[in-house]
Structures are given as structure tokens and as C-alpha cells.
Short mmCIF file of C-alpha atoms in Angstrom, two decimals:
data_model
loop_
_atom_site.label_atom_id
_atom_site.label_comp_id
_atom_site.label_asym_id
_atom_site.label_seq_id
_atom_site.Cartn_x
_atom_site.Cartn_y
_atom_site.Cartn_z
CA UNK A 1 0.00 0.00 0.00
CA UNK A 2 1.62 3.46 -1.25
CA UNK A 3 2.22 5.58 1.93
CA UNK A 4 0.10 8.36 2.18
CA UNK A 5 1.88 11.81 2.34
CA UNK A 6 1.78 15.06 4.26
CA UNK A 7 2.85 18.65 3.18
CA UNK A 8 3.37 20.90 6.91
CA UNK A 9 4.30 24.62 6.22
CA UNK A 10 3.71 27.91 6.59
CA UNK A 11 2.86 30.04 3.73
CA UNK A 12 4.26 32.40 1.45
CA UNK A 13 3.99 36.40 2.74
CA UNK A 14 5.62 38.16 5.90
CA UNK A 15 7.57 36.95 8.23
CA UNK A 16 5.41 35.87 11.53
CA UNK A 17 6.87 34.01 14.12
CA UNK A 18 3.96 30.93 13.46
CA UNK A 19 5.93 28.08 15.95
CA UNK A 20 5.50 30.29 18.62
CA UNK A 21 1.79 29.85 20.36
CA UNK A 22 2.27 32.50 23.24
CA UNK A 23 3.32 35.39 20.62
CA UNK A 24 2.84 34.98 17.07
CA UNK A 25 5.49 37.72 16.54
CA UNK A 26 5.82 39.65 13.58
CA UNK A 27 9.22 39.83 12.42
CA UNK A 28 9.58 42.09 9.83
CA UNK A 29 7.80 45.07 11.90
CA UNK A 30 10.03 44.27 15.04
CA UNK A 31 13.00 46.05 15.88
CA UNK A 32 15.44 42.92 16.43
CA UNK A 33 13.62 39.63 15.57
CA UNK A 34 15.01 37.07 14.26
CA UNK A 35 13.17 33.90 12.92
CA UNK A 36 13.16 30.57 15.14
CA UNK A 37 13.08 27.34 13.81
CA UNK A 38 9.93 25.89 12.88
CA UNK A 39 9.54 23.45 15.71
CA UNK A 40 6.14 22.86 15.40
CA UNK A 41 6.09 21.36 11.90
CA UNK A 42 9.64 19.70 13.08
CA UNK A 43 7.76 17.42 15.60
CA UNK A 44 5.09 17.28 13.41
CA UNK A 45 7.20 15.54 10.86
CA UNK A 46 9.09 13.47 13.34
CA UNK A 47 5.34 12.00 14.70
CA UNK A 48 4.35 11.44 11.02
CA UNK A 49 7.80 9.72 10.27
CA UNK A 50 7.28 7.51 13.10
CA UNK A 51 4.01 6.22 12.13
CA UNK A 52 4.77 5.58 8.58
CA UNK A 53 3.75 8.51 6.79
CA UNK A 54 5.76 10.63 3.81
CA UNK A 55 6.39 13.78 4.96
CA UNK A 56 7.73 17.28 3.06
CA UNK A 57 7.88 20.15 5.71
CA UNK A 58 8.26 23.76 3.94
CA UNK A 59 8.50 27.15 5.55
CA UNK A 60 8.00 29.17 2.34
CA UNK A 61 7.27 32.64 4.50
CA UNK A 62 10.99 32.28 5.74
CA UNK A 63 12.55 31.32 2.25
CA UNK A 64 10.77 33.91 0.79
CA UNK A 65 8.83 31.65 -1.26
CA UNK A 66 6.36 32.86 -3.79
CA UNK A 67 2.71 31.12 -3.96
CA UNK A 68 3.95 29.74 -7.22
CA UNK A 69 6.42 27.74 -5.59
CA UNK A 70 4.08 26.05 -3.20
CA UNK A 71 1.85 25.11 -6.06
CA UNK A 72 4.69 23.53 -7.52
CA UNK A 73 4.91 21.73 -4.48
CA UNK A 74 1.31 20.57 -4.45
CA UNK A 75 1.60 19.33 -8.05
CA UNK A 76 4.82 16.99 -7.65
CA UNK A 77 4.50 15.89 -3.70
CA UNK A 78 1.03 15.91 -4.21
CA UNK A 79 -0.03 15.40 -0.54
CA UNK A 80 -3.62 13.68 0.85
CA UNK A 81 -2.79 16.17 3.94
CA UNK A 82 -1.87 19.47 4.90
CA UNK A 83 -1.09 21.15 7.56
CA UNK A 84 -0.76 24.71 7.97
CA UNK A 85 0.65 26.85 11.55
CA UNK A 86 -1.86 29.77 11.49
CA UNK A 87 -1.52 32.76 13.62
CA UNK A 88 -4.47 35.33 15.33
CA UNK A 89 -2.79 38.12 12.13
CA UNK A 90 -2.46 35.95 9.34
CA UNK A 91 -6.00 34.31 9.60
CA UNK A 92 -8.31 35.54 6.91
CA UNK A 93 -4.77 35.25 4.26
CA UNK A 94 -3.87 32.04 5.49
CA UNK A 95 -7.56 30.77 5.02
CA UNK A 96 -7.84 31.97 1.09
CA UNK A 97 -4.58 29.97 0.92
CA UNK A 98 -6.12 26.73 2.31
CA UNK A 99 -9.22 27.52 0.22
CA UNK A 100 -7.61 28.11 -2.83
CA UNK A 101 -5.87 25.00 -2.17
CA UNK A 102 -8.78 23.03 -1.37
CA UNK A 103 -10.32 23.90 -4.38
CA UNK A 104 -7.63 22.55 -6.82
CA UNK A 105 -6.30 20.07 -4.76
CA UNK A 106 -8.96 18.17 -2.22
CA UNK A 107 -6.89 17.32 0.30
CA UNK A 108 -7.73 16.85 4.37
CA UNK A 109 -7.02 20.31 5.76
CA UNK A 110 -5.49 20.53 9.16
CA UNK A 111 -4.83 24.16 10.82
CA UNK A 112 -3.12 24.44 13.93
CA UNK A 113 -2.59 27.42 16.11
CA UNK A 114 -3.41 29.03 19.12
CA UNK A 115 -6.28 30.63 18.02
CA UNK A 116 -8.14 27.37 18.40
CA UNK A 117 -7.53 26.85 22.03
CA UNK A 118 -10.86 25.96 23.25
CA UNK A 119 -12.24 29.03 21.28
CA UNK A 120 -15.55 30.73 21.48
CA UNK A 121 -17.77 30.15 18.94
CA UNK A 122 -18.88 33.86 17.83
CA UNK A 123 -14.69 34.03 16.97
CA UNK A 124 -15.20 30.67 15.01
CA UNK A 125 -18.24 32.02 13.23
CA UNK A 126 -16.16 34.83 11.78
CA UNK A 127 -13.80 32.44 9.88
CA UNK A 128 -14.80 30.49 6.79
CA UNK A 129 -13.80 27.22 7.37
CA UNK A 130 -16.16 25.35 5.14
CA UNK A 131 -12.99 23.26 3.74
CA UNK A 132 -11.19 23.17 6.85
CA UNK A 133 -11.06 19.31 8.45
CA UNK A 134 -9.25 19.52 12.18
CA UNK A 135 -8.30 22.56 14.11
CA UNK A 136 -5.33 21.94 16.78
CA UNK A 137 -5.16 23.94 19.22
CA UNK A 138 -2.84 22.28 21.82
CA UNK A 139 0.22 21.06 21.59
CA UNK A 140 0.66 19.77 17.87
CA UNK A 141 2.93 16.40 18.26
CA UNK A 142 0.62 14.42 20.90
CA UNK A 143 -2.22 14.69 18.71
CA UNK A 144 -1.28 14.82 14.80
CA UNK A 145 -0.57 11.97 14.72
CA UNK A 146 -3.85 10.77 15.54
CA UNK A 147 -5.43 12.65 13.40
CA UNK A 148 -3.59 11.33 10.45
CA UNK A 149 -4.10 7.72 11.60
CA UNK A 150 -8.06 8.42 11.86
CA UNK A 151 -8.49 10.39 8.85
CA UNK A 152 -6.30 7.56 6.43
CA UNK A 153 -6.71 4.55 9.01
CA UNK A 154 -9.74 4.89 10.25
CA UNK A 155 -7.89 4.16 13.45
CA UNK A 156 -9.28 5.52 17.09
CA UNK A 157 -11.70 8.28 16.83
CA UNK A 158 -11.82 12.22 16.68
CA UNK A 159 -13.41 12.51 19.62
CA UNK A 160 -11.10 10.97 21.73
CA UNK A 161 -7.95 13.27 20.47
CA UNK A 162 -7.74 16.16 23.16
CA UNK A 163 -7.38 19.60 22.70
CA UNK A 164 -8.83 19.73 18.89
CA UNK A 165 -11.86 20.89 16.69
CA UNK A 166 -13.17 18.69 14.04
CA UNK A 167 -15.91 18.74 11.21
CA UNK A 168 -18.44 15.96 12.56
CA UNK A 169 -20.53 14.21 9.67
CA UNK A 170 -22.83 17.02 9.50
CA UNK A 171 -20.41 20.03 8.30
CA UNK A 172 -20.18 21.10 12.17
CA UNK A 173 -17.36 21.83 13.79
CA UNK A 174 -17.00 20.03 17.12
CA UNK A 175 -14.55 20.56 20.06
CA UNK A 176 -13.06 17.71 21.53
CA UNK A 177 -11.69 17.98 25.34
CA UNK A 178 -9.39 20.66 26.58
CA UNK A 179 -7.19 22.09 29.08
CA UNK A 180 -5.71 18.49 29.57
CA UNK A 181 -1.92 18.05 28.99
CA UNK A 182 0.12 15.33 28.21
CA UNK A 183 3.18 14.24 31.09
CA UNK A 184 6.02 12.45 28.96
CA UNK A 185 7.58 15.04 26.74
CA UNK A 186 10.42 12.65 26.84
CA UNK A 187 9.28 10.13 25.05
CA UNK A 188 8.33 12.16 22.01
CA UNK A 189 10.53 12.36 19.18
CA UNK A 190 13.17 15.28 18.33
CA UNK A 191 11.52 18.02 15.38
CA UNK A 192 12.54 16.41 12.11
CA UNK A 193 15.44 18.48 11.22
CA UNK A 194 16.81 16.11 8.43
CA UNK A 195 13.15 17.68 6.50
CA UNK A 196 13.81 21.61 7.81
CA UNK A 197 16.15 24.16 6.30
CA UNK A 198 18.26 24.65 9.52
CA UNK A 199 19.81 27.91 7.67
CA UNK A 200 17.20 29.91 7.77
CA UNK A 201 17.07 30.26 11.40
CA UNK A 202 19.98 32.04 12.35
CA UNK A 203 21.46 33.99 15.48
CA UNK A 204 20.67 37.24 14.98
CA UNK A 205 24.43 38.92 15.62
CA UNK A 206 26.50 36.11 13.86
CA UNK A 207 23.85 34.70 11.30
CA UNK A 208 25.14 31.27 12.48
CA UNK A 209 22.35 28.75 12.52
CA UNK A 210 20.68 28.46 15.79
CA UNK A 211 18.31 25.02 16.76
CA UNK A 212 14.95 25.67 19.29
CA UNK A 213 14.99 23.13 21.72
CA UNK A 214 11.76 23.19 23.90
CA UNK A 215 13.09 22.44 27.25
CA UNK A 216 9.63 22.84 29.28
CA UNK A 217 6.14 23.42 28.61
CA UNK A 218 3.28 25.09 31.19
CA UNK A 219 3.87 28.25 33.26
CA UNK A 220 2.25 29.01 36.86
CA UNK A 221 2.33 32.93 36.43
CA UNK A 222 -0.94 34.75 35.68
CA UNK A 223 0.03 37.52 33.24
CA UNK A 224 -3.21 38.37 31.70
CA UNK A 225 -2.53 38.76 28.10
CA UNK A 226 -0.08 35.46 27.92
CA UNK A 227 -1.90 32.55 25.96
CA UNK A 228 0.49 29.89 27.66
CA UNK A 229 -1.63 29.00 30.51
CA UNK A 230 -4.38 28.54 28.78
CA UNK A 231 -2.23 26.62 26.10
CA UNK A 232 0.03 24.23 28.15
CA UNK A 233 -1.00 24.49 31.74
CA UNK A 234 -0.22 26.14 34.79
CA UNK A 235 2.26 23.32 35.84
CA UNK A 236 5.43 23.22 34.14
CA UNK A 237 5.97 19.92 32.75
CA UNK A 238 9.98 19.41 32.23
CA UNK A 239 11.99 17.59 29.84
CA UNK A 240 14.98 15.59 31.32
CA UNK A 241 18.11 17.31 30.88
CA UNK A 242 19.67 14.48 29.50
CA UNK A 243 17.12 14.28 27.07
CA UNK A 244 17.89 17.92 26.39
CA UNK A 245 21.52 17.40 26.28
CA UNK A 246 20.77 14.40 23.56
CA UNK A 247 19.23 16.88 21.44
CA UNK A 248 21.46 18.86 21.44
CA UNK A 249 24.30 16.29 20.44
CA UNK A 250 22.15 15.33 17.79
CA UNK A 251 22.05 19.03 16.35
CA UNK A 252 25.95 19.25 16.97
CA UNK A 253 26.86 16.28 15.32
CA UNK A 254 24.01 15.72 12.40
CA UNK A 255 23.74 19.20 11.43
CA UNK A 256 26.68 21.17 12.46
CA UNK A 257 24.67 23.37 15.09
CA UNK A 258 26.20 24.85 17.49
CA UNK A 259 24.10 27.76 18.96
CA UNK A 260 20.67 26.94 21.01
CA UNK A 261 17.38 29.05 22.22
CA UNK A 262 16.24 26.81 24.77
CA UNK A 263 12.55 27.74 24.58
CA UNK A 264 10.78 27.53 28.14
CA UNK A 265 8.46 30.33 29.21
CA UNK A 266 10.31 30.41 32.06
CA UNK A 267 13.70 28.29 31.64
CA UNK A 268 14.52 29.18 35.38
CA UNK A 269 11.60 28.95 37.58
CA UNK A 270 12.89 25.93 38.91
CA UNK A 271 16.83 26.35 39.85
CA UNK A 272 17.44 22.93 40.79
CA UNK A 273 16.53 22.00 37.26
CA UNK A 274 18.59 24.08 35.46
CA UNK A 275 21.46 23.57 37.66
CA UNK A 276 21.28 19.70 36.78
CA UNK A 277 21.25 21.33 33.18
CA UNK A 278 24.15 23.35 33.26
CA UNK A 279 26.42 20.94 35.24
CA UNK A 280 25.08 18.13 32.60
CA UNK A 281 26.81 20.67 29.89
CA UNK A 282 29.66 21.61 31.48
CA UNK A 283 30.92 17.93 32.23
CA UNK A 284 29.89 16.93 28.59
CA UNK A 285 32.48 16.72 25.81
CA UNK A 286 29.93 19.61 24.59
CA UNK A 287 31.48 22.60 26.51
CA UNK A 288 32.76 24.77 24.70
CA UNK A 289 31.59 24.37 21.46
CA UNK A 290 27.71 25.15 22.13
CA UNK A 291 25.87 28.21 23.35
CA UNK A 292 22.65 28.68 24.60
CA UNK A 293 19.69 31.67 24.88
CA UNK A 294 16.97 32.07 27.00
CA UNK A 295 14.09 33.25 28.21
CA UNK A 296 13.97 34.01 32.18
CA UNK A 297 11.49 35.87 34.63
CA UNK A 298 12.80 37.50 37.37
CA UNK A 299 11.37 35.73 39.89
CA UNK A 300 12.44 33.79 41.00
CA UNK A 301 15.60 33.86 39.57
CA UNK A 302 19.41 33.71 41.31
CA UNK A 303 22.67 35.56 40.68
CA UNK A 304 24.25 32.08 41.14
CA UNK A 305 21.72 30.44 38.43
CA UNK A 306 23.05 33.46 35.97
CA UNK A 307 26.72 32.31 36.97
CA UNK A 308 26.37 28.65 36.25
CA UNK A 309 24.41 29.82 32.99
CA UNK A 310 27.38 31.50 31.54
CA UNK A 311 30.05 28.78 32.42
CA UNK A 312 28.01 26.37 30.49
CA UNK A 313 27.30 28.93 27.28
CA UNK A 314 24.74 30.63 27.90
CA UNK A 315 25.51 33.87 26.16
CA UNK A 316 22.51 35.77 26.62
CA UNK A 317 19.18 35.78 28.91
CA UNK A 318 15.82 37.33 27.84
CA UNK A 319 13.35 39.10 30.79
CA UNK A 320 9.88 39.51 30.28
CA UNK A 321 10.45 43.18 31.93
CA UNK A 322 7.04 43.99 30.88
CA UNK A 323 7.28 47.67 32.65
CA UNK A 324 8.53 50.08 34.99
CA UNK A 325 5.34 50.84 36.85
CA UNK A 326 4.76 48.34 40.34
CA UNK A 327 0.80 49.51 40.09
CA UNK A 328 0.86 48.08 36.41
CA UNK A 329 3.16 45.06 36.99
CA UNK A 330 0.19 44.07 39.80
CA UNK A 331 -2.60 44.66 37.43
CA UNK A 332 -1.41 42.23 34.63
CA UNK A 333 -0.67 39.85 37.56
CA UNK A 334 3.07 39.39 36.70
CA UNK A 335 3.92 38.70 39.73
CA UNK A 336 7.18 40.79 39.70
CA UNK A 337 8.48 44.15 41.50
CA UNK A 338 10.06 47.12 39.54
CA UNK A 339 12.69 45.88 42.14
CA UNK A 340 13.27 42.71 41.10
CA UNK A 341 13.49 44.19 37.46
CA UNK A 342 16.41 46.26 38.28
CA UNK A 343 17.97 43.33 40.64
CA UNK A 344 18.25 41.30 37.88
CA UNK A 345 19.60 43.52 35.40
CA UNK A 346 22.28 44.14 37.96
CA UNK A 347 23.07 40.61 38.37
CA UNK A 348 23.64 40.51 34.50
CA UNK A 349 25.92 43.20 34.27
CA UNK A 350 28.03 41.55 37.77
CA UNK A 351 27.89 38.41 35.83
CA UNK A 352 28.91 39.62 32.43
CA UNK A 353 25.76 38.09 30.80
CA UNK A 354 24.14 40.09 28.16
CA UNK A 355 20.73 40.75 28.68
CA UNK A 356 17.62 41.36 26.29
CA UNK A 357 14.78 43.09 27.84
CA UNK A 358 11.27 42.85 26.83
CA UNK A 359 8.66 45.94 27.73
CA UNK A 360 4.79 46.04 27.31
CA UNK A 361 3.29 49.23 26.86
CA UNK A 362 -0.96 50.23 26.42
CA UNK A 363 -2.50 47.98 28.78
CA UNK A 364 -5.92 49.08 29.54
CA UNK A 365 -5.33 50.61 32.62
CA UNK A 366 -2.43 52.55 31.27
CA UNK A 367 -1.70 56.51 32.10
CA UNK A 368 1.07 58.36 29.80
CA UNK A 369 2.80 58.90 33.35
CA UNK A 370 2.95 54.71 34.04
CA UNK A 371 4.34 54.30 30.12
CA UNK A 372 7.06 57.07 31.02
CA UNK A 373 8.21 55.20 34.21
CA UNK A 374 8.91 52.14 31.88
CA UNK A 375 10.95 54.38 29.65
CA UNK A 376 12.57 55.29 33.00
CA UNK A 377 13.60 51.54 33.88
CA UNK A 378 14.84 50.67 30.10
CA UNK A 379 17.09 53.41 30.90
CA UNK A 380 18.10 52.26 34.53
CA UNK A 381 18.54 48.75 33.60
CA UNK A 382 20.20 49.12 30.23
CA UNK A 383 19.88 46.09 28.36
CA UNK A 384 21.78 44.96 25.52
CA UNK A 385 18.93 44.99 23.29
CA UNK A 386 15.18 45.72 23.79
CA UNK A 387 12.12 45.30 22.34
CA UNK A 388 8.49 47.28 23.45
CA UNK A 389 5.52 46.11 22.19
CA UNK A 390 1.78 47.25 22.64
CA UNK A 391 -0.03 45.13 24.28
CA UNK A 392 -2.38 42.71 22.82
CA UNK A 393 -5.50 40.87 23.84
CA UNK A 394 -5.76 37.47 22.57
CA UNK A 395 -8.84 35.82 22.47
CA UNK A 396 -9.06 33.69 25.74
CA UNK A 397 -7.09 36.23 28.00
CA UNK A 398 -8.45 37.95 30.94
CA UNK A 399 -7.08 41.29 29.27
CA UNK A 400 -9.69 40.54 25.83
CA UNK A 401 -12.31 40.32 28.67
CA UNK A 402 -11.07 43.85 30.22
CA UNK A 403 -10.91 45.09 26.69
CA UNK A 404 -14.45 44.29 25.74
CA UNK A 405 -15.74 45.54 29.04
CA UNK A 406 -14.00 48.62 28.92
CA UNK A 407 -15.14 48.97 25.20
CA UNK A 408 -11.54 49.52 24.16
CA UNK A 409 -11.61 46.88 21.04
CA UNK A 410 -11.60 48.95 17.63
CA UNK A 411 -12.12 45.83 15.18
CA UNK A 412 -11.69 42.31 15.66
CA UNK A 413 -8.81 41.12 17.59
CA UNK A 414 -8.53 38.66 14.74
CA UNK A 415 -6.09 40.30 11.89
CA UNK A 416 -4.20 42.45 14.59
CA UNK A 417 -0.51 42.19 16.21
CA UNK A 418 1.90 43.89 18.29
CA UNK A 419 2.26 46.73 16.13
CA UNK A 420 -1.01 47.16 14.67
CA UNK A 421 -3.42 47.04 17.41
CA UNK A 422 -6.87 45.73 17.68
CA UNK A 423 -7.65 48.69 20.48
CA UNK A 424 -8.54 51.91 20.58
CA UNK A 425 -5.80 52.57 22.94
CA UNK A 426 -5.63 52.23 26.64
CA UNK A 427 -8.54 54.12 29.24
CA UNK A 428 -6.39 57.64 29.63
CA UNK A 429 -4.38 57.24 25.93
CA UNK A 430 -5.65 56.98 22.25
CA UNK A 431 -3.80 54.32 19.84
CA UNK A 432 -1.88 56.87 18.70
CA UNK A 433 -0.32 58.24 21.67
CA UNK A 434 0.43 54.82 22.75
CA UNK A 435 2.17 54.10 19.22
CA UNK A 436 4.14 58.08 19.16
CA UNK A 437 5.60 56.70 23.20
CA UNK A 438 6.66 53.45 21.93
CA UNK A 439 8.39 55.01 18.42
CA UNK A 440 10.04 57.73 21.25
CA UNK A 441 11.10 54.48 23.54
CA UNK A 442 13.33 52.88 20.74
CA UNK A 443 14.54 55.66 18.96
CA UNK A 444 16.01 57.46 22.07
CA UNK A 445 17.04 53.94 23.50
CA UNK A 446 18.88 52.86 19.88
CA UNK A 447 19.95 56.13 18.81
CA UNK A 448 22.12 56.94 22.04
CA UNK A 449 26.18 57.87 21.41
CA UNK A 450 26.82 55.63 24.26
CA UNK A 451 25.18 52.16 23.04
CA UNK A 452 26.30 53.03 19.60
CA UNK A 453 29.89 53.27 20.58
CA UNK A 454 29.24 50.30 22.80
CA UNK A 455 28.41 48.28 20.00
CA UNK A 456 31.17 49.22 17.76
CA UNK A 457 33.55 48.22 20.46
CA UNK A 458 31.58 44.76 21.16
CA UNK A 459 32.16 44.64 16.78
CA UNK A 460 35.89 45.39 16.48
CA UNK A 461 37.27 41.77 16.47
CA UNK A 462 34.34 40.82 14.37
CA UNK A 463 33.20 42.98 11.56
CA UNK A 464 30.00 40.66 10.74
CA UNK A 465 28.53 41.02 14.10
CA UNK A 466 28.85 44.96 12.92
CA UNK A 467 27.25 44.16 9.77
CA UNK A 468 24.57 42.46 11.78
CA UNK A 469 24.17 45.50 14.01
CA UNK A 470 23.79 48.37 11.42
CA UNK A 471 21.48 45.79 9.34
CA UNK A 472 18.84 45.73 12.24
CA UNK A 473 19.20 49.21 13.42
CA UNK A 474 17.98 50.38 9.77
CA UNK A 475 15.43 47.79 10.02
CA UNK A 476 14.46 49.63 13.25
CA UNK A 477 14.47 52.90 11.94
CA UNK A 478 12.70 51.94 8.98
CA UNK A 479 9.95 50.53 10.68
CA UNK A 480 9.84 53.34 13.22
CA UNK A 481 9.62 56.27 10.50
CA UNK A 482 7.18 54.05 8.41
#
């Protein structure tokens, strides 16, 4: 029997960070974003593999792919399934995509993304998806391959995969069960990188590739316009770090990667664990020739956790700052001080570890005085790069529920992102206020003498990091004046 095959992608157009459930960032309108792999279709593929299926993975946005080339696609793999990583912006394209696709091709549709979390149905009934078959809205490798094995096998039954949305027999779509997570995220398979285009997703200051290793899934905090609760739980489910550590070999060794994000929403909430990580590096035959991003809160978080970090490779930490205001920190329920903000940045700059800080401004409560004390801390704390987005409520958030009560939604949260907002502003600021402080933030942040010259001097032993540098600071300014 000829195997049945599988096309996973994302489509031709602009640059959206599509693996990435909790953000959906949009690259080209960021200051300093660079594309991460496409993990999602990776495990995808590796699932697929596993149970017998052909499988071409494609991530045509990143290539910069026309729509001709993914017909071409369609006409030689020709695939019985697709599978497409959506985001809450890309929507209404990424539908006409599927339905033009549909329409010449006839194969089962599968979209996955986090839009389809347990959604509510006056969202659903906005989006045509007469030829869609199976919306995932969970995590994608414990239940595509079920879905495959049903729709070709006739194996198990819809109903009985978690955290999806399927047409029934009469054209309706039907949720299954959600907000149920599986445990063992050590026995699934590492993302199929043999089928991905590793070069594509680079560090952003050397352009060498960099792998996405997923080294937890869940977070506990409450922040009330982050998806991942919702998403994958409020218990943080950890991989092993030997099984982290054998991922990594395999990327060293198969594919000649030697620089890592370690995606966790918080990769140090639990010290213990990452100290068994960073010891299991450091005693490896590994150290030395790998380093390592990632993300971080600041609480908890210890200067002796940042220490151990950088001795095994770690060469930069992200902080979900969020902002400089304690009143607005408690209202989104990030369960973080001002205080702690500024602790940790000083712990960076004791340890030597660069930092990139992440800010949140236009949350409904907002005031232009509250915006101006976050400009205040980006200052204080000096990171080594930063990025401020406006915030935006995702369907399923406590801050969409503020939004609508507040009557602060302009259009459709559906279509919008962290640069074009969905909101009319915040309850004491227009949209456009919000948008002129933001454009203000960077520009007097990026523009300084001082972190220019610092960056030349970080560039004079390496004249591509330079290269790098002055390529994303007229990407910024760009943006900014457009």
C-alpha cells in the first residue's frame, strides 16, 4: 500500500513568528527579531515519520517563497494532507490559501494554532472554514498523529484526540476535550530536522544557525494577556536534561549546530533543574563548542543560576520586563516588582551576561505617566537589546475580557498584532499616543552615542557582528519612521 503523504508549512507572505503559540510575533515590523526554527512542523514531521507517513515540511514565508512555488509543491508531492501553523494576524490570508488549495487540490485540511484553544464560537463564526477538516489547538505532536491515523486509518476516533476541533458528519465543527496536557515530553521524538532548512534560522548577531529546543512546557504565572496558561497548563511539565543534552548532540553532530534558544516560558523557575542542566553541559564533551539563549522571569531567579548559565554557554538571557510601573506590573498579575526588574539587570551586568529586555506598553489601565516610568527603567537597567511592544489581547485572555468591558476593542482582535493594534488605545491614551511613546522608547534607546559606541567596540574583532548591528538598526528605523 503506497504511503500516504503530508505537506506541513507555513505560507508564502511576511515573516510571523507561526511556531510560537504565546506570541505569534511579527518579524519584519520588530525592531530585532530574528526567525526561530519551525519546531512545530519539526515534531510534526518526526510523529508522522514515526508512524509511517511521507512527509515534506516547507517554511515558504521564511525562504521567501512565492505562492507559485508552493503550487509547484502541491503538483509533484502531491499530498492527501496538509497542515498549515496559522496565527491570530495571518487568519483571513492564510484561510484563502487553504481555500484556494482546497479547491484545486482536495486534500484533508489541518490548521493548527493558538487561536483554536478551546475558542468561542462567535470568533469561530467569523472564519470560513467550510474546507477546513481539524483545528489543533494544543500542543501539535501528541495529537497529529492521531489525526492522520483516523483520517487515512480509520484508526481511534476524533473525539477521543484532546485539545482539537473537528468537522463531525454534519459540516459542524466540534470541540473535543481541553485544558488536559500530556506528562512524557520525553518520550516524544526530536523536530525532524533532516526535512527543515536549519539555515534559515539564524542567530541574529553572527547569522550562524541556531536550533529551538523546547526544554519545558506550562507556566504558573498569571500575566493576563499570555496565551500559555491557557495553552500548556499552569504546571510546568519538564523535559529531562539528558534528554535535552541528547538533542542537542544530535544538532551538533548531524547538522553542524552549534548555537541553542532553549525555549521555556520560564527556563529558570525551577533552579534545581537548570542547575542539573548546566552541570550536565559543562561535564559533557559539549562545553565549549555550544551556546545557549533564554528566556527568564525575574522571579524567581538567582545571581548564582546566571553564573552557572554562563560557564556552560549561555551567552545571553531574555526578561519579560514587561514595565517600569509596580501599580501596572500588579494589574497584569506578573507577579514581579520594579525591584526585582532592576535586581536582575544588575546581576547581569556583575555576571557579564548580556541581557535582552522585553517591555509592554498600552494595557488598559495605562496613564502616559505609568508608560514614562517604563521608559525610565529601560534606561536604569540598560539592556543589551530591547524590544516594546503594545499590548495585545488574545482571544481567551483575561485582558480581551477587560478590553471588551471597557469597550476599548476597535475591530476584531482577529487580523491584529503587536504593532497594529486591535484597540482603541488604553482608558487615559488613544492608539496613537500609545504608538508616538513606543516610536520615542526605541529611537532614544537605539539612537544613544553611548550604546552606539558600545556596540562598535563589542564589533571590532568581528566585523560581521557589525554588519549584523547596522542591518537591524535600519530595520528599526525603517519601521519606526514608516
Amino acid at each position: 500500500m503506497e504511503k500516504k503523504r503530508v505537506l506541513l508549512f507555513y505560507p508564502p507572505g511576511a515573516l510571523f513568528q507561526r511556531g510560537e503559540d504565546r506570541c505569534q510575533q511579527n518579524i519584519d515590523d520588530g525592531s530585532a527579531q530574528a526567525m526561530r526554527a519551525c519546531n512545530d512542523l519539526g515534531y510534526a514531521a518526526a510523529v508522522l515519520l514515526r508512524q509511517g507517513y511521507e512527509v515534506k515540511l516547507v517554511d515558504y514565508q521564511t525562504q521567501g517563497d512565492t505562492y507559485d512555488v508552493l503550487l509547484k509543491d502541491m503538483d509533484e508531492f502531491k499530498p492527501d494532507m496538509i497542515m498549515m501553523s496559522i496565527t491570530n494576524t495571518t487568519i483571513f490570508d492564510d484561510l484563502k490559501v487553504v481555500n484556494d488549495l482546497v479547491e484545486k487540490y482536495h486534500p484533508v485540511v489541518v490548521l493548527k494554532g493558538a487561536l483554536f484553544y478551546d475558542p468561542e464560537q462567535s470568533m469561530l463564526d467569523m472564519l470560513d472554514l467550510a474546507n477546513v477538516d481539524y483545528l489543533i489547538g494544543g500542543e501539535i505532536d501528541f495529537c497529529i498523529g492521531k489525526i492522520a491515523d483516523y483520517a487515512f486509518k480509520g484508526i481511534g476516533k476524533p473525539e477521543e484526540i484532546n485539545n482539537i476541533l473537528y468537522k463531525n458528519e454534519e459540516g459542524m465543527i466540534v470541540p473535543t476535550r481541553f485544558h488536559v496536557w500530556d506528562e512524557d515530553l520525553d518520550a516524544q521524538p526530536f523536530p525532524a530536522r533532516q526535512l527543515m532548512n536549519n539555515a534559515l534560522y539564524i542567530r541574529p548577531d553572527t547569522k550562524e544557525p541556531m536550533a529551538t529546543i523546547q526544554t519545558a512546557r506550562g507556566c504558573p504565572s498569571q500575566c493576563v494577556f499570555c496565551l500559555t496558561p491557557e495553552i500548556s497548563g499552569k504546571r510546568v511539565r519538564f523535559r529531562s536534561p539528558q534528554n535535552v543534552l541528547d538533542e542537542m548532540r544530535e544538532c551538533y553532530e548531524k547538522f553542524q549546530i552549534r548555537n541553542f534558544f532553549f525555549k521555556a516560558d520560564t527556563f529558570t523557575i525551577d533552579p534545581a533543574w537548570v542547575k542539573e542542566m548546566c552541570q550536565l553541559i559543562i561535564q559533557s564533551d559539549l562545553h565549549g563548542k555550544i551556546m545557549f539563549t533564554a528566556n527568564s522571569r525575574v522571579r524567581p531567579l538567582q545571581k548564582e543560576t546566571l553564573e552557572l548559565m554562563k560557564e556552560a554557554g549561555c551567552f545571553l538571557v531574555a526578561f519579560g520586563f514587561e514595565s517600569g510601573s509596580d501599580e501596572m506590573l500588579k494589574k497584569m498579575r506578573k507577579g514581579t516588582t520594579v525591584a526585582e526588574n532592576i535586581q536582575a539587570a544588575k546581576w547581569c551586568k556583575e555576571v557579564g551576561l548580556k541581557f535582552w529586555g522585553y517591555f509592554v506598553i498600552g494595557f488598559p489601565w495605562e496613564t502616559k505617566e505609568d508608560i514614562l516610568k517604563t521608559k525610565k527603567l529601560i534606561f536604569q537597567t540598560d539592556p543589551d537589546f530591547i524590544e516594546v511592544t503594545i499590548a495585545l489581547p488574545f482571544y481567551g485572555t483575561p485582558m480581551y475580557e477587560t478590553c471588551k468591558q471597557e469597550n476599548l476593542l476597535e475591530k476584531s482582535v482577529l487580523g491584529s498584532d503587536f504593532f497594529h493594534s486591535s484597540t482603541k488605545g488604553t482608558m487615559h491614551l488613544s492608539i496613537d499616543e500609545v504608538m508616538k511613546l513606543r516610536k520615542n522608547i526605541l529611537l532614544s534607546f537605539y539612537l544613544r552615542p553611548k550604546y552606539i559606541g558600545r556596540k562598535l567596540l563589542e564589533c571590532v574583532k568581528d566585523p560581521l557582528i557589525f554588519v549584523q548591528y547596522v542591518k537591524y538598526g535600519l530595520k528599526l528605523v525603517t519601521n519606526l519612521i514608516k
